Amino acid sequence: GGVLTMAASTTMVQPKVVLPGDDVTNIVLETKHKMKPKLGTGLSRGSSGDKKIFATMAGRLEHRRSNNTWFVLHNAKRYIPAIEDRVLGVVEDRAGSDGGADIYRVNIGGPHPAMLSSLAFEGATKRNKPQFDSGTLIYARLISDGIIMDPALSCQNGPLDVGVPQKDWMTNEGAYGELRGGTVRKISLGLARELLHPNCVVLTELENRKLAFEVCVGVNGWVWVHSERPEYTILITNAIVNSEVMTVEQVRAMVKALVDTVQKQLQDDGDDE
């Protein structure tokens, strides 16, 4: 029965397509739930004294019952930055300096590059701060969305990182920062959201196969995969990309087939040596 419950984790009373500016207050507030409703992507509350909830983008209104979160599902082609998004970005160049910090321009696939200060890292000081070359891959969170000025990134823990240990940037063990090694692949924004879901089928299946790997997903449509062997890294990356158009059963069968193939190949290579 596990499969059914996962499919049902995002349920709707009736599928409702919304447009920016649509008032969805009644739908959200009339749904009985013991937790207060949380608003995700594409929804926002009206002015301060107002209890009204409006859609800010076009798409399908979805409800995740497990934690009473409402959001608009839209498969935009272009990433639109939102505050507290966790993103993968590529350093383009050093844009200048500001009060002892180097400011880097980072491509996050949005309408404008984002700015990242070398002091926006755990434990960074003017004397002891990271330096990046063009092409460096960074995992960071958005602290401004670029509506007024360029979007800004931070590699320090934020309000959503409760319980995540704060590690000095030099340890390379923090929640954010430079991603070394591995491989990075562009994916759709819809797949990125799927991968970030706690019950993501393809990642769960890969873990069940006892593969040791690290994966980092940016909601801006990038995934980074790193494992002890390049063969595994390729396998895992392919599995993730292929999973987008498959059912739960197909994903399980694909992961099994890929793992069997790679392990047999490694075995054969070992025998040849």
Coordinates of C-alpha atoms in Angstrom, one line a residue:
G1 CA 0.0 0.0 0.0
G2 CA 3.0 2.3 0.3
V3 CA 2.8 3.3 -3.4
L4 CA -0.8 4.6 -3.1
T5 CA -0.1 6.7 0.0
M6 CA 2.7 8.5 -1.8
A7 CA 0.6 9.2 -4.9
A8 CA -2.1 10.5 -2.5
S9 CA 0.2 12.8 -0.6
T10 CA -0.7 15.7 -2.9
T11 CA -4.5 15.6 -3.2
M12 CA -7.0 18.1 -4.4
V13 CA -10.7 18.3 -3.7
Q14 CA -11.1 19.2 -7.4
P15 CA -8.3 20.3 -9.7
K16 CA -8.4 24.0 -9.9
V17 CA -6.5 26.1 -12.3
V18 CA -5.6 29.5 -11.0
L19 CA -4.3 32.7 -12.5
P20 CA -2.2 35.5 -10.9
G21 CA -4.5 37.6 -8.7
D22 CA -7.1 34.9 -8.2
D23 CA -8.5 34.9 -4.6
V24 CA -8.2 31.3 -3.2
T25 CA -8.9 32.2 0.4
N26 CA -12.0 30.1 0.7
I27 CA -10.5 27.0 -0.8
V28 CA -7.5 27.1 1.6
L29 CA -9.4 28.1 4.8
E30 CA -12.4 25.8 4.3
T31 CA -10.3 22.7 4.0
K32 CA -10.4 21.0 7.4
H33 CA -6.9 20.2 8.9
K34 CA -5.4 20.2 12.4
M35 CA -2.4 22.3 11.2
K36 CA -2.5 25.9 10.1
P37 CA -2.2 26.2 6.3
K38 CA 1.2 27.0 4.9
L39 CA 1.6 28.8 1.7
G40 CA 4.2 27.6 -0.8
T41 CA 5.3 28.7 -4.3
G42 CA 2.8 30.9 -6.2
L43 CA 0.6 32.0 -3.3
S44 CA 0.8 35.0 -1.0
R45 CA -1.3 36.8 1.6
G46 CA -2.8 40.1 0.9
S47 CA -2.0 43.4 2.8
S48 CA -1.2 43.2 6.5
G49 CA -4.6 43.3 8.1
D50 CA -6.1 41.2 5.3
K51 CA -6.6 37.4 5.7
K52 CA -7.0 36.9 2.0
I53 CA -4.8 34.5 0.0
F54 CA -4.0 35.2 -3.7
A55 CA -2.3 33.3 -6.5
T56 CA 0.8 35.0 -7.8
M57 CA 1.4 32.7 -10.8
A58 CA -0.6 30.6 -13.2
G59 CA -0.9 26.9 -12.7
R60 CA -2.8 24.2 -10.8
L61 CA -3.6 24.8 -7.1
E62 CA -2.2 21.8 -5.2
H63 CA -2.6 20.7 -1.5
R64 CA -0.1 18.6 0.3
R65 CA -2.2 17.1 3.1
S66 CA 0.7 15.7 5.3
N67 CA 1.7 19.2 6.4
N68 CA -1.2 21.3 5.0
T69 CA 0.9 23.1 2.5
W70 CA -0.8 24.8 -0.5
F71 CA 1.1 25.7 -3.7
V72 CA 0.7 26.4 -7.4
L73 CA 2.2 23.8 -9.6
H74 CA 3.4 25.3 -12.8
N75 CA 6.0 24.0 -15.1
A76 CA 7.7 27.3 -16.1
K77 CA 10.5 27.1 -18.5
R78 CA 12.4 29.9 -16.8
Y79 CA 13.4 29.9 -13.1
I80 CA 12.0 32.9 -11.2
P81 CA 14.0 33.5 -8.0
A82 CA 12.2 33.5 -4.6
I83 CA 13.6 34.3 -1.2
E84 CA 14.9 31.2 0.7
D85 CA 15.1 29.1 -2.5
R86 CA 18.1 26.8 -2.4
V87 CA 19.9 27.0 -5.7
L88 CA 22.9 25.7 -7.6
G89 CA 24.9 28.4 -9.4
V90 CA 28.0 28.9 -11.4
V91 CA 30.4 31.7 -10.6
E92 CA 30.8 33.9 -13.7
D93 CA 33.3 36.5 -12.4
R94 CA 34.3 38.8 -9.6
A95 CA 32.0 41.8 -9.9
G96 CA 33.8 44.1 -7.5
S97 CA 34.3 44.6 -3.8
D98 CA 32.3 46.0 -0.9
G99 CA 33.6 46.8 2.5
G100 CA 36.4 44.2 2.5
A101 CA 34.3 41.6 0.7
D102 CA 34.6 40.3 -2.8
I103 CA 31.3 40.3 -4.7
Y104 CA 30.9 37.5 -7.2
R105 CA 28.4 37.3 -10.0
V106 CA 26.7 33.9 -10.0
N107 CA 24.6 32.4 -12.8
I108 CA 21.5 30.8 -11.3
G109 CA 19.5 30.4 -14.5
G110 CA 17.2 33.3 -13.6
P111 CA 16.5 36.5 -15.6
H112 CA 19.6 38.1 -13.9
P113 CA 22.8 36.8 -12.3
A114 CA 22.8 36.8 -8.5
M115 CA 25.4 38.5 -6.3
L116 CA 27.3 36.5 -3.6
S117 CA 29.6 38.2 -1.1
S118 CA 32.6 36.4 0.1
L119 CA 31.6 37.3 3.7
A120 CA 28.2 35.5 3.3
F121 CA 29.9 32.3 4.5
E122 CA 29.9 30.8 8.0
G123 CA 33.0 32.1 9.9
A124 CA 34.2 34.3 7.0
T125 CA 36.1 37.4 7.9
K126 CA 37.8 40.2 5.8
R127 CA 41.1 38.4 6.3
N128 CA 39.9 34.8 6.0
K129 CA 37.3 34.5 3.2
P130 CA 36.8 32.1 0.3
Q131 CA 38.0 33.0 -3.2
F132 CA 36.4 31.6 -6.3
D133 CA 37.4 31.2 -10.0
S134 CA 35.0 31.4 -12.9
G135 CA 33.2 28.1 -13.3
T136 CA 33.1 27.2 -9.6
L137 CA 29.8 25.5 -8.6
I138 CA 28.1 26.9 -5.6
Y139 CA 25.1 25.7 -3.5
A140 CA 23.5 28.7 -1.8
R141 CA 20.2 30.2 -0.6
L142 CA 18.5 33.3 -2.0
I143 CA 18.3 36.2 0.5
S144 CA 16.8 38.7 -2.0
D145 CA 14.8 37.8 -5.0
G146 CA 15.9 40.5 -7.4
I147 CA 12.6 42.3 -7.7
I148 CA 14.2 45.6 -6.7
M149 CA 17.9 45.0 -7.3
D150 CA 20.0 42.0 -8.4
P151 CA 19.1 38.8 -6.5
A152 CA 21.5 38.0 -3.6
L153 CA 22.8 34.7 -2.3
S154 CA 24.1 33.6 1.0
C155 CA 26.1 30.4 2.1
Q156 CA 25.2 30.9 5.7
N157 CA 22.4 28.9 7.4
G158 CA 19.0 30.6 7.2
P159 CA 15.7 30.5 9.0
L160 CA 14.7 27.2 7.3
D161 CA 17.9 25.4 8.3
V162 CA 16.8 24.7 11.9
G163 CA 18.9 21.9 13.4
V164 CA 21.5 22.0 10.7
P165 CA 25.0 22.4 12.3
Q166 CA 26.9 25.6 11.4
K167 CA 30.2 24.6 10.1
D168 CA 33.0 27.0 9.3
W169 CA 33.4 27.5 5.5
M170 CA 36.9 26.1 5.7
T171 CA 35.8 22.7 6.8
N172 CA 33.8 22.3 3.6
E173 CA 31.2 20.4 5.7
G174 CA 28.6 23.2 5.8
A175 CA 25.1 23.0 4.4
Y176 CA 26.1 25.5 1.6
G177 CA 29.2 26.4 -0.3
E178 CA 31.4 25.2 -3.1
L179 CA 30.6 21.8 -4.6
R180 CA 33.8 20.0 -5.6
G181 CA 34.0 17.0 -8.0
G182 CA 31.0 15.2 -9.2
T183 CA 28.9 16.1 -12.1
V184 CA 26.1 18.6 -12.7
R185 CA 23.1 18.3 -15.0
K186 CA 20.3 20.7 -16.0
I187 CA 16.9 19.4 -15.2
S188 CA 13.3 20.7 -15.5
L189 CA 12.0 22.8 -12.6
G190 CA 9.2 20.2 -12.1
L191 CA 11.8 17.4 -11.7
A192 CA 13.8 19.6 -9.3
R193 CA 10.7 20.0 -7.1
E194 CA 10.0 16.2 -7.2
L195 CA 13.6 15.5 -6.1
L196 CA 13.2 17.8 -3.1
H197 CA 10.1 16.0 -1.9
P198 CA 10.9 13.8 1.2
N199 CA 9.3 10.7 -0.5
C200 CA 11.1 11.1 -3.8
V201 CA 11.0 7.6 -5.4
V202 CA 14.1 7.6 -7.5
L203 CA 16.4 8.9 -4.6
T204 CA 14.8 6.4 -2.1
E205 CA 15.4 3.5 -4.6
L206 CA 19.0 4.5 -5.2
E207 CA 19.6 4.7 -1.4
N208 CA 17.9 1.3 -0.9
R209 CA 20.5 -0.2 -3.4
K210 CA 23.2 0.8 -0.8
L211 CA 24.9 3.1 -3.2
A212 CA 27.0 5.8 -1.4
F213 CA 26.4 9.1 -3.0
E214 CA 25.8 12.8 -2.4
V215 CA 23.2 14.7 -4.3
C216 CA 22.4 18.4 -4.2
V217 CA 19.3 19.8 -5.9
G218 CA 18.7 23.4 -6.8
V219 CA 15.1 24.4 -7.2
N220 CA 16.4 26.5 -10.1
G221 CA 16.7 23.3 -12.2
W222 CA 20.2 21.9 -11.6
V223 CA 21.2 18.7 -9.9
W224 CA 24.8 17.8 -8.7
V225 CA 25.8 14.2 -8.0
H226 CA 28.9 12.9 -6.5
S227 CA 30.0 9.3 -5.6
E228 CA 33.1 7.3 -5.0
R229 CA 33.3 6.0 -8.6
P230 CA 32.6 7.9 -11.8
E231 CA 30.6 4.9 -13.1
Y232 CA 28.2 5.3 -10.2
T233 CA 27.9 9.1 -10.6
I234 CA 26.9 8.6 -14.2
L235 CA 24.4 5.9 -13.3
I236 CA 22.8 8.0 -10.6
T237 CA 22.6 11.1 -12.7
N238 CA 21.0 9.1 -15.6
A239 CA 18.5 7.5 -13.2
I240 CA 17.5 10.9 -11.8
V241 CA 17.0 12.4 -15.3
N242 CA 15.1 9.3 -16.7
S243 CA 12.8 9.2 -13.7
E244 CA 10.8 12.3 -14.7
V245 CA 8.6 10.5 -17.2
M246 CA 8.2 7.2 -15.3
T247 CA 5.7 5.6 -12.9
V248 CA 6.8 4.4 -9.5
E249 CA 7.1 0.8 -10.7
Q250 CA 9.1 1.9 -13.8
V251 CA 11.5 3.9 -11.6
R252 CA 12.1 0.9 -9.3
A253 CA 12.7 -1.4 -12.3
M254 CA 15.0 1.1 -14.0
V255 CA 17.2 1.7 -10.9
K256 CA 17.5 -2.1 -10.4
A257 CA 18.5 -2.7 -14.0
L258 CA 21.0 0.2 -14.0
V259 CA 22.6 -0.9 -10.7
D260 CA 22.9 -4.5 -11.9
T261 CA 24.5 -3.5 -15.2
V262 CA 27.1 -1.2 -13.6
Q263 CA 27.9 -3.7 -10.8
K264 CA 28.4 -6.5 -13.4
Q265 CA 30.5 -4.2 -15.5
L266 CA 32.7 -3.3 -12.5
Q267 CA 33.0 -7.0 -11.6
D268 CA 34.1 -7.9 -15.2
D269 CA 36.6 -5.1 -15.2
G270 CA 37.9 -6.4 -11.8
D271 CA 38.2 -9.9 -13.3
D272 CA 40.2 -8.6 -16.2
E273 CA 42.9 -6.9 -14.1

